[in-house]
């Protein structure tokens, strides 16, 4: 057969043909109609039929075992029938085919022509009838081989062991592929569809990359015209980040597709041009995945140009959304482009692209300090759209985005709720092959947030469980694995810092910077600060601030400012820290970053305390204490309470050097005792020993002032124990928050 | 072995002839027709031996005498392609010769059945699955004997072939090397080995017997690996050593010249070849390619008709006819003949590519892409197919997309200027001028065939306002065009002259400018501009000469740029 002058491999247009395995399936179907089987057994067999028909050829042993599990009686009958044929003569097989119930006559049986079974039987009969003389004979020979190879195996113990061993050894590499035989076109299609679906939805259930590659190579060897196999090859190579092979397969796929596209459409040019456009677009996305932004840009421009020439608005729209994604990835502002894209998509009735654009806008808006209600409104509106068109993927993204936004604003409870909502939601997508999609970026993001939220509350066993799940769901080579890797590192880092194990935190910094440079630099500055290498820390912070102001990373800018202020404290430059803190506070408020705002207030209060205006500090603290207790992490809560207690003590008349004038303000002192007790609970949760030591010291002082000797002694003892354990000399009562 | 000992110094042609004669009879007895043909051709090229010098027939052993009847019977069946029958009567024979023929018949029987079965296999997907069933049995038996060390040179060769057919390439290479060591004169083993050597490092790592035939092998390998210069040197040495009459060497040299696109040399050699061997069909498709490139219609037509008379059902004949029709712009018919060639031999490399070219001519891009893809499937290293794919996408106005294909082609032929120019053009279309410049310059450096790279480079420099570089390139271009002597259709000497005239004028080098302007007047399209420039020059000269002549000298020295282009000496090249 020739299309467009090119010879096709599939000469007769047969998609399916008879193999020994198919004959066994036919025998099974035949016996099912003929013999009496109990109802539960029949039900089990019925469930088996479709996979048997569609799946790749099994060996007789495998086949019989599967059937036996459902109905031993049927398995025996099939075995008997195959035995008749294989040990008999060619006429026995011919007889079998002639006695098969023809689907056209059997009106009331399950094998009627329109049923699944009937269709299969018709396919087989047709294929059988088309066989030539020598082909029939060959089929019979292979049936005999198929049958006998099953029975020969267990019996071969005695005869010429050495000879056989020799042969087995030599045939090692050939054996596997030979046993299974080639796939028919139908089987191949089914295989490809299944693997592609699994790759998209749950990679772990798909074949391993190497195994899949081997399968595909096999398939392509038998039929190089099978374009879809090249595409799956491309997906598979993307999995292992192999740019050469993936580019090669992608281009090969489209080269092949061009012809079939021509075939399918009546107006040849349209189908053909279409695949060209999408070929360029796919190439752009490939380069984008590998981070070759310039190449991606060029490919994208090409796609846009061809799409424009042929007036393909849908393709253009896709290009446009890739364009703004690309801009975003490069780190430049693409708000205008995105807005345009949304407008155009809405105009051409492409809801998916429109709301994808809106989501991207929301993301940009969030980082640029748009007001919360606007963002939430936009998300809500798109949500309505999603539910209307059942775009489950976008619903997931939307939920993950809400989670992120709430976290950014510092509302941990809301974030927690949204993340749980996403994880507990049942997807709208149909469940195929027993797999539900749960490997999208949205899930990864939500799970990472969940892990971090748990870490903040000091629930580290829960965290490790979540991370374990993430590791399973998103294996290290997969696309979204970097998300949890960074999250994992960050949590470990925080934990070590809180526990004062700076030497453990330091090596993590390099790993973090490999995944995210800005974050890495910030963490490095923190470690250096903790190790009292202030000048180095300061220079890094300065650089980081300049960089982040340029890239509009407000969150990091504020955090850098706070860290710089802390550095100023160490040199007792409390008054120089003040303007920085105020600036940070203003920024945080402007961007609605509540957790950072309360953090700034804590810093401010501490500065004021140190500057000797504890009353002022206390009143400022009141503003922050509520949100911190409601949403903050355990560490924040403890720190806030410790600071409050210190302010209270200062107001009550205690000097920072510890020699309090007893009895000035007993009421406040009692309050401070309570506050400290609460703080102890938080710090001990995190086993933050340095701070616990401070707390015990202050407690001892207070109890001393209040004249409660036994409690004082107890606190003093605790202090002494911790002090001995920590070894490092205590800093003059805590020059830090 | 005995043969290995016979391998003597290269210079002794009589010895070589003797060796050839004995190996011919050995090959013939074993039905190795191609090797016998090769050796006979080579022996024919050497001087005749006197009667008493003829080598004695190999000694007749007891085993041979015992198997004589069975062997004779089997050999006659074998010659009639009744392989199974031959194998049946040879079973149980003990001589080496009989054993080889026995195994070889079984192998060929399997191959024949495989070919037959491909036609009516059970399904299209099974096509790739059809295998020579005998291979595995043969491998088991041969490997046992191999371990026992009972295989002679011919059986080792067969073992190697079996391994190669089973895709066990590494083992196959080892066995072929062994076979060559034990019987260096069997050309078939060398040829099989050459198919398995993929790069020069691998070639160097092989330990080969030091025999005169090794030089033939190395020359063949160099041609395969596109190291044409080395190949030509080797062949030249062989000719000087006394093989000057060998048609094999002549054809190989012609193919090598074809590969480096030295068309005239190649044509001359092919003509010589046809004089010596008028009924030869091998390599004639390459000859027709050359005639096609040179647009020699009558010669191509003669060749086509001649070949049809000899044998019209040969792949080469079909390719020649395809080329003939293509040159006459009857592309449908050309495609038809290439298809016929493919039916005769589906693994025929050139035909897929040529068919792609025909579809390109017919503007059927999708079919062209398919054809090229098929070509690549047959041989991944077919640079013309990659290049053709690139061209197709370039025609479809996808310059970025075609970059990938051109790059592939360039990888395969790093020193071919056409790929580099194509790459440069694509980069230029993508406005990546830096890359484009690099490509053009590289294309010029490796020896530009079409003489276009410099012109394009100059134009690129002109666009980027790098006038010094542009002038330099134009100058080189003009020198290049005139030095090659022949007239090129697309030559744009006038453009170059025009630009150079303006450039010298701007830099106040009036003598050179007027020279260029005068030259411009030789070309129709630049005549008016040349005259205008001449007028301008004379005007400016008038103005300058009025104040003082002394002023001019220092001025011109100071004002000219540092990287000044040396004045053009055009007198030696007249267009």
GROMACS .gro file of N, CA and C in nm, chain A residues 2 4-7 9-11 14 17-18 131-132 134-135 138-139 142 163 166-167 170-171 174 178 181-185 221-225 244 247-248 250-252 254-256 258-259 262 272 276 279-280 283 287 294-295 298-299 302 305-306 309, chain B residues 117 119-131 133 136-137 139-140 143-144 166-168 339 343 352 355 359 364-371 373-374 376-377 380 386 389 392-393 396-405 407-408 430 432 435:
model
  366
    2UNK      N    1   0.049   0.219  -0.074
    2UNK     CA    2   0.131   0.339  -0.079
    2UNK      C    3   0.044   0.462  -0.056
    4UNK      N    4   0.091   0.869  -0.078
    4UNK     CA    5   0.182   0.977  -0.108
    4UNK      C    6   0.315   0.925  -0.161
    5UNK      N    7   0.308   0.810  -0.221
    5UNK     CA    8   0.431   0.759  -0.280
    5UNK      C    9   0.523   0.687  -0.185
    6UNK      N   10   0.483   0.677  -0.059
    6UNK     CA   11   0.573   0.610   0.035
    6UNK      C   12   0.516   0.473   0.070
    7UNK      N   13   0.604   0.378   0.068
    7UNK     CA   14   0.560   0.241   0.092
    7UNK      C   15   0.533   0.220   0.240
    9UNK      N   16   0.463  -0.023   0.572
    9UNK     CA   17   0.498  -0.157   0.616
    9UNK      C   18   0.372  -0.242   0.632
   10UNK      N   19   0.267  -0.177   0.677
   10UNK     CA   20   0.143  -0.250   0.703
   10UNK      C   21   0.071  -0.275   0.572
   11UNK      N   22   0.105  -0.385   0.508
   11UNK     CA   23   0.065  -0.402   0.370
   11UNK      C   24  -0.085  -0.427   0.356
   14UNK      N   25  -0.405  -0.494   0.816
   14UNK     CA   26  -0.455  -0.576   0.926
   14UNK      C   27  -0.398  -0.524   1.056
   17UNK      N   28  -0.377  -1.014   1.426
   17UNK     CA   29  -0.367  -1.142   1.358
   17UNK      C   30  -0.363  -1.255   1.460
   18UNK      N   31  -0.375  -1.374   1.406
   18UNK     CA   32  -0.387  -1.490   1.495
   18UNK      C   33  -0.249  -1.533   1.543
  131UNK      N   34  -0.527  -1.596   0.595
  131UNK     CA   35  -0.394  -1.656   0.593
  131UNK      C   36  -0.376  -1.743   0.468
  132UNK      N   37  -0.254  -1.741   0.414
  132UNK     CA   38  -0.225  -1.826   0.299
  132UNK      C   39  -0.190  -1.966   0.349
  134UNK      N   40   0.087  -2.148   0.344
  134UNK     CA   41   0.208  -2.164   0.424
  134UNK      C   42   0.193  -2.092   0.559
  135UNK      N   43   0.116  -1.986   0.559
  135UNK     CA   44   0.096  -1.914   0.685
  135UNK      C   45   0.017  -1.998   0.784
  138UNK      N   46   0.241  -2.243   0.925
  138UNK     CA   47   0.334  -2.180   1.018
  138UNK      C   48   0.264  -2.154   1.152
  139UNK      N   49   0.140  -2.110   1.143
  139UNK     CA   50   0.064  -2.085   1.265
  139UNK      C   51   0.052  -2.215   1.345
  142UNK      N   52   0.374  -2.296   1.514
  142UNK     CA   53   0.402  -2.212   1.631
  142UNK      C   54   0.309  -2.247   1.746
  163UNK      N   55   2.423  -3.055   2.773
  163UNK     CA   56   2.392  -2.994   2.645
  163UNK      C   57   2.296  -2.876   2.663
  166UNK      N   58   2.436  -2.573   2.837
  166UNK     CA   59   2.519  -2.500   2.744
  166UNK      C   60   2.435  -2.405   2.660
  167UNK      N   61   2.328  -2.460   2.610
  167UNK     CA   62   2.241  -2.383   2.522
  167UNK      C   63   2.176  -2.267   2.598
  170UNK      N   64   2.408  -1.984   2.652
  170UNK     CA   65   2.435  -1.903   2.533
  170UNK      C   66   2.315  -1.818   2.495
  171UNK      N   67   2.197  -1.872   2.523
  171UNK     CA   68   2.078  -1.802   2.476
  171UNK      C   69   2.028  -1.697   2.573
  174UNK      N   70   1.879  -1.371   2.451
  174UNK     CA   71   1.772  -1.379   2.352
  174UNK      C   72   1.640  -1.422   2.414
  178UNK      N   73   1.215  -1.336   2.310
  178UNK     CA   74   1.163  -1.436   2.219
  178UNK      C   75   1.035  -1.497   2.277
  181UNK      N   76   0.719  -1.262   2.213
  181UNK     CA   77   0.676  -1.241   2.077
  181UNK      C   78   0.639  -1.097   2.053
  182UNK      N   79   0.621  -1.059   1.929
  182UNK     CA   80   0.592  -0.919   1.900
  182UNK      C   81   0.448  -0.884   1.935
  183UNK      N   82   0.425  -0.757   1.952
  183UNK     CA   83   0.290  -0.711   1.982
  183UNK      C   84   0.217  -0.685   1.850
  184UNK      N   85   0.089  -0.713   1.850
  184UNK     CA   86   0.012  -0.673   1.733
  184UNK      C   87  -0.015  -0.524   1.745
  185UNK      N   88  -0.062  -0.465   1.638
  185UNK     CA   89  -0.081  -0.320   1.642
  185UNK      C   90  -0.175  -0.278   1.754
  221UNK      N   91   1.172  -0.180   1.645
  221UNK     CA   92   1.246  -0.268   1.555
  221UNK      C   93   1.147  -0.342   1.465
  222UNK      N   94   1.034  -0.382   1.522
  222UNK     CA   95   0.937  -0.455   1.443
  222UNK      C   96   0.859  -0.362   1.352
  223UNK      N   97   0.831  -0.244   1.399
  223UNK     CA   98   0.756  -0.152   1.315
  223UNK      C   99   0.807  -0.011   1.332
  224UNK      N  100   0.901   0.028   1.251
  224UNK     CA  101   0.959   0.161   1.267
  224UNK      C  102   0.860   0.273   1.235
  225UNK      N  103   0.748   0.238   1.173
  225UNK     CA  104   0.653   0.344   1.138
  225UNK      C  105   0.562   0.381   1.253
  244UNK      N  106   1.959   1.449   2.463
  244UNK     CA  107   1.989   1.408   2.326
  244UNK      C  108   1.880   1.316   2.275
  247UNK      N  109   1.528   1.491   2.243
  247UNK     CA  110   1.514   1.578   2.125
  247UNK      C  111   1.505   1.491   2.000
  248UNK      N  112   1.589   1.390   1.996
  248UNK     CA  113   1.589   1.303   1.879
  248UNK      C  114   1.452   1.238   1.861
  250UNK      N  115   1.162   1.328   1.981
  250UNK     CA  116   1.055   1.423   1.954
  250UNK      C  117   1.052   1.458   1.805
  251UNK      N  118   1.167   1.491   1.752
  251UNK     CA  119   1.172   1.528   1.611
  251UNK      C  120   1.133   1.410   1.523
  252UNK      N  121   1.178   1.293   1.562
  252UNK     CA  122   1.143   1.175   1.485
  252UNK      C  123   0.992   1.155   1.485
  254UNK      N  124   0.758   1.376   1.516
  254UNK     CA  125   0.686   1.469   1.431
  254UNK      C  126   0.715   1.446   1.283
  255UNK      N  127   0.836   1.399   1.254
  255UNK     CA  128   0.864   1.364   1.115
  255UNK      C  129   0.769   1.256   1.067
  256UNK      N  130   0.744   1.161   1.155
  256UNK     CA  131   0.654   1.052   1.120
  256UNK      C  132   0.510   1.099   1.116
  258UNK      N  133   0.386   1.375   1.040
  258UNK     CA  134   0.348   1.461   0.928
  258UNK      C  135   0.273   1.382   0.822
  259UNK      N  136   0.319   1.259   0.800
  259UNK     CA  137   0.253   1.180   0.699
  259UNK      C  138   0.115   1.135   0.745
  262UNK      N  139  -0.139   1.392   0.737
  262UNK     CA  140  -0.184   1.414   0.601
  262UNK      C  141  -0.295   1.318   0.564
  272UNK      N  142  -0.131   1.872   0.806
  272UNK     CA  143   0.011   1.868   0.792
  272UNK      C  144   0.075   1.993   0.855
  276UNK      N  145   0.321   2.064   1.206
  276UNK     CA  146   0.446   2.141   1.200
  276UNK      C  147   0.450   2.244   1.312
  279UNK      N  148   0.491   2.088   1.636
  279UNK     CA  149   0.626   2.034   1.648
  279UNK      C  150   0.720   2.141   1.703
  280UNK      N  151   0.712   2.261   1.645
  280UNK     CA  152   0.798   2.369   1.691
  280UNK      C  153   0.766   2.404   1.836
  283UNK      N  154   0.905   2.152   2.069
  283UNK     CA  155   1.050   2.168   2.079
  283UNK      C  156   1.082   2.279   2.179
  287UNK      N  157   1.305   2.249   2.528
  287UNK     CA  158   1.419   2.330   2.570
  287UNK      C  159   1.391   2.401   2.701
  294UNK      N  160   1.717   3.042   2.577
  294UNK     CA  161   1.735   3.110   2.449
  294UNK      C  162   1.685   3.022   2.335
  295UNK      N  163   1.721   2.893   2.342
  295UNK     CA  164   1.676   2.799   2.240
  295UNK      C  165   1.524   2.792   2.240
  298UNK      N  166   1.375   3.085   2.067
  298UNK     CA  167   1.383   3.079   1.920
  298UNK      C  168   1.278   2.984   1.865
  299UNK      N  169   1.267   2.868   1.926
  299UNK     CA  170   1.168   2.770   1.879
  299UNK      C  171   1.028   2.827   1.890
  302UNK      N  172   0.947   3.068   1.625
  302UNK     CA  173   0.920   2.999   1.501
  302UNK      C  174   0.775   2.948   1.499
  305UNK      N  175   0.544   3.228   1.442
  305UNK     CA  176   0.543   3.279   1.304
  305UNK      C  177   0.460   3.187   1.214
  306UNK      N  178   0.481   3.057   1.227
  306UNK     CA  179   0.407   2.965   1.140
  306UNK      C  180   0.259   2.971   1.173
  309UNK      N  181   0.108   3.275   1.021
  309UNK     CA  182   0.092   3.265   0.876
  309UNK      C  183  -0.030   3.185   0.838
  854UNK      N  184   1.012  -1.620   0.392
  854UNK     CA  185   0.906  -1.602   0.490
  854UNK      C  186   0.868  -1.457   0.511
  856UNK      N  187   0.796  -1.258   0.303
  856UNK     CA  188   0.686  -1.227   0.213
  856UNK      C  189   0.552  -1.265   0.275
  857UNK      N  190   0.542  -1.389   0.326
  857UNK     CA  191   0.414  -1.420   0.391
  857UNK      C  192   0.433  -1.458   0.537
  858UNK      N  193   0.471  -1.361   0.615
  858UNK     CA  194   0.476  -1.383   0.758
  858UNK      C  195   0.334  -1.367   0.812
  859UNK      N  196   0.317  -1.395   0.939
  859UNK     CA  197   0.182  -1.395   0.993
  859UNK      C  198   0.125  -1.255   1.010
  860UNK      N  199   0.207  -1.158   1.014
  860UNK     CA  200   0.153  -1.023   1.029
  860UNK      C  201   0.261  -0.923   1.003
  861UNK      N  202   0.224  -0.800   0.979
  861UNK     CA  203   0.324  -0.700   0.945
  861UNK      C  204   0.423  -0.674   1.057
  862UNK      N  205   0.375  -0.678   1.181
  862UNK     CA  206   0.467  -0.648   1.290
  862UNK      C  207   0.565  -0.761   1.309
  863UNK      N  208   0.528  -0.879   1.258
  863UNK     CA  209   0.616  -0.992   1.279
  863UNK      C  210   0.735  -0.986   1.184
  864UNK      N  211   0.726  -0.896   1.090
  864UNK     CA  212   0.828  -0.888   0.987
  864UNK      C  213   0.969  -0.881   1.047
  865UNK      N  214   0.984  -0.792   1.143
  865UNK     CA  215   1.115  -0.778   1.205
  865UNK      C  216   1.152  -0.902   1.285
  866UNK      N  217   1.052  -0.980   1.316
  866UNK     CA  218   1.072  -1.096   1.402
  866UNK      C  219   1.122  -1.217   1.323
  867UNK      N  220   1.099  -1.213   1.194
  867UNK     CA  221   1.140  -1.328   1.114
  867UNK      C  222   1.291  -1.342   1.123
  868UNK      N  223   1.333  -1.458   1.169
  868UNK     CA  224   1.477  -1.474   1.191
  868UNK      C  225   1.525  -1.599   1.124
  870UNK      N  226   1.630  -1.919   1.161
  870UNK     CA  227   1.617  -2.008   1.275
  870UNK      C  228   1.743  -2.092   1.296
  873UNK      N  229   2.090  -1.998   1.566
  873UNK     CA  230   2.124  -2.030   1.705
  873UNK      C  231   2.187  -2.167   1.717
  874UNK      N  232   2.135  -2.263   1.640
  874UNK     CA  233   2.196  -2.395   1.642
  874UNK      C  234   2.340  -2.387   1.593
  876UNK      N  235   2.533  -2.140   1.603
  876UNK     CA  236   2.619  -2.074   1.699
  876UNK      C  237   2.663  -2.171   1.808
  877UNK      N  238   2.568  -2.250   1.855
  877UNK     CA  239   2.601  -2.344   1.962
  877UNK      C  240   2.709  -2.441   1.915
  880UNK      N  241   3.044  -2.260   1.846
  880UNK     CA  242   3.115  -2.209   1.964
  880UNK      C  243   3.184  -2.325   2.036
  881UNK      N  244   3.122  -2.443   2.031
  881UNK     CA  245   3.188  -2.559   2.093
  881UNK      C  246   3.320  -2.590   2.024
  903UNK      N  247   2.340  -1.242   1.480
  903UNK     CA  248   2.270  -1.250   1.609
  903UNK      C  249   2.291  -1.123   1.691
  904UNK      N  250   2.349  -1.022   1.630
  904UNK     CA  251   2.372  -0.893   1.696
  904UNK      C  252   2.470  -0.903   1.813
  905UNK      N  253   2.557  -1.001   1.810
  905UNK     CA  254   2.659  -1.011   1.915
  905UNK      C  255   2.787  -0.951   1.858
 1076UNK      N  256   1.193   0.388  -0.637
 1076UNK     CA  257   1.111   0.292  -0.564
 1076UNK      C  258   1.138   0.150  -0.609
 1080UNK      N  259   1.257  -0.174  -0.404
 1080UNK     CA  260   1.190  -0.303  -0.400
 1080UNK      C  261   1.292  -0.414  -0.421
 1089UNK      N  262   1.682   0.574  -0.100
 1089UNK     CA  263   1.589   0.648  -0.015
 1089UNK      C  264   1.621   0.797  -0.020
 1092UNK      N  265   1.532   0.945  -0.351
 1092UNK     CA  266   1.388   0.959  -0.364
 1092UNK      C  267   1.341   1.082  -0.286
 1096UNK      N  268   1.121   1.400  -0.426
 1096UNK     CA  269   0.998   1.455  -0.367
 1096UNK      C  270   1.015   1.602  -0.337
 1101UNK      N  271   0.672   1.796  -0.265
 1101UNK     CA  272   0.595   1.709  -0.176
 1101UNK      C  273   0.678   1.689  -0.049
 1102UNK      N  274   0.671   1.790   0.039
 1102UNK     CA  275   0.764   1.790   0.152
 1102UNK      C  276   0.741   1.673   0.246
 1103UNK      N  277   0.614   1.640   0.269
 1103UNK     CA  278   0.591   1.535   0.369
 1103UNK      C  279   0.645   1.402   0.322
 1104UNK      N  280   0.626   1.371   0.192
 1104UNK     CA  281   0.680   1.246   0.141
 1104UNK      C  282   0.832   1.249   0.145
 1105UNK      N  283   0.888   1.368   0.120
 1105UNK     CA  284   1.034   1.379   0.124
 1105UNK      C  285   1.084   1.349   0.264
 1106UNK      N  286   1.015   1.404   0.364
 1106UNK     CA  287   1.058   1.379   0.502
 1106UNK      C  288   1.055   1.230   0.532
 1107UNK      N  289   0.948   1.165   0.485
 1107UNK     CA  290   0.939   1.020   0.509
 1107UNK      C  291   1.055   0.946   0.446
 1108UNK      N  292   1.084   0.983   0.322
 1108UNK     CA  293   1.191   0.913   0.251
 1108UNK      C  294   1.324   0.932   0.323
 1110UNK      N  295   1.369   0.999   0.632
 1110UNK     CA  296   1.367   0.927   0.759
 1110UNK      C  297   1.399   0.779   0.738
 1111UNK      N  298   1.345   0.724   0.628
 1111UNK     CA  299   1.375   0.584   0.598
 1111UNK      C  300   1.524   0.567   0.576
 1113UNK      N  301   1.760   0.736   0.698
 1113UNK     CA  302   1.831   0.743   0.825
 1113UNK      C  303   1.815   0.614   0.903
 1114UNK      N  304   1.696   0.555   0.888
 1114UNK     CA  305   1.674   0.429   0.957
 1114UNK      C  306   1.770   0.321   0.907
 1117UNK      N  307   2.222   0.542   1.000
 1117UNK     CA  308   2.216   0.665   1.079
 1117UNK      C  309   2.322   0.765   1.035
 1123UNK      N  310   2.024   1.356   0.644
 1123UNK     CA  311   2.008   1.458   0.749
 1123UNK      C  312   2.004   1.596   0.685
 1126UNK      N  313   1.675   1.653   0.520
 1126UNK     CA  314   1.570   1.686   0.617
 1126UNK      C  315   1.579   1.833   0.657
 1129UNK      N  316   1.444   2.044   0.387
 1129UNK     CA  317   1.298   2.039   0.381
 1129UNK      C  318   1.238   2.136   0.481
 1130UNK      N  319   1.290   2.132   0.604
 1130UNK     CA  320   1.233   2.221   0.704
 1130UNK      C  321   1.269   2.365   0.674
 1133UNK      N  322   1.015   2.482   0.453
 1133UNK     CA  323   0.891   2.506   0.528
 1133UNK      C  324   0.904   2.626   0.620
 1134UNK      N  325   1.011   2.699   0.605
 1134UNK     CA  326   1.038   2.820   0.683
 1134UNK      C  327   1.045   2.792   0.832
 1135UNK      N  328   1.118   2.690   0.867
 1135UNK     CA  329   1.138   2.664   1.010
 1135UNK      C  330   1.288   2.660   1.038
 1136UNK      N  331   1.350   2.777   1.039
 1136UNK     CA  332   1.497   2.778   1.050
 1136UNK      C  333   1.548   2.719   1.181
 1137UNK      N  334   1.474   2.738   1.288
 1137UNK     CA  335   1.526   2.683   1.414
 1137UNK      C  336   1.517   2.532   1.414
 1138UNK      N  337   1.404   2.486   1.361
 1138UNK     CA  338   1.381   2.343   1.358
 1138UNK      C  339   1.486   2.272   1.274
 1139UNK      N  340   1.525   2.334   1.164
 1139UNK     CA  341   1.618   2.265   1.074
 1139UNK      C  342   1.759   2.267   1.130
 1140UNK      N  343   1.787   2.354   1.226
 1140UNK     CA  344   1.920   2.359   1.286
 1140UNK      C  345   1.963   2.222   1.335
 1141UNK      N  346   1.870   2.153   1.401
 1141UNK     CA  347   1.901   2.022   1.457
 1141UNK      C  348   1.954   1.929   1.349
 1142UNK      N  349   1.886   1.928   1.235
 1142UNK     CA  350   1.923   1.836   1.128
 1142UNK      C  351   2.055   1.875   1.066
 1144UNK      N  352   2.287   2.032   1.209
 1144UNK     CA  353   2.393   2.002   1.305
 1144UNK      C  354   2.432   1.855   1.297
 1145UNK      N  355   2.330   1.770   1.285
 1145UNK     CA  356   2.356   1.627   1.272
 1145UNK      C  357   2.444   1.602   1.150
 1167UNK      N  358   1.775   3.343   1.204
 1167UNK     CA  359   1.732   3.356   1.344
 1167UNK      C  360   1.796   3.478   1.409
 1169UNK      N  361   2.104   3.534   1.469
 1169UNK     CA  362   2.215   3.499   1.558
 1169UNK      C  363   2.343   3.522   1.481
 1172UNK      N  364   2.692   3.346   1.568
 1172UNK     CA  365   2.705   3.206   1.527
 1172UNK      C  366   2.717   3.196   1.375
   0.00000   0.00000   0.00000
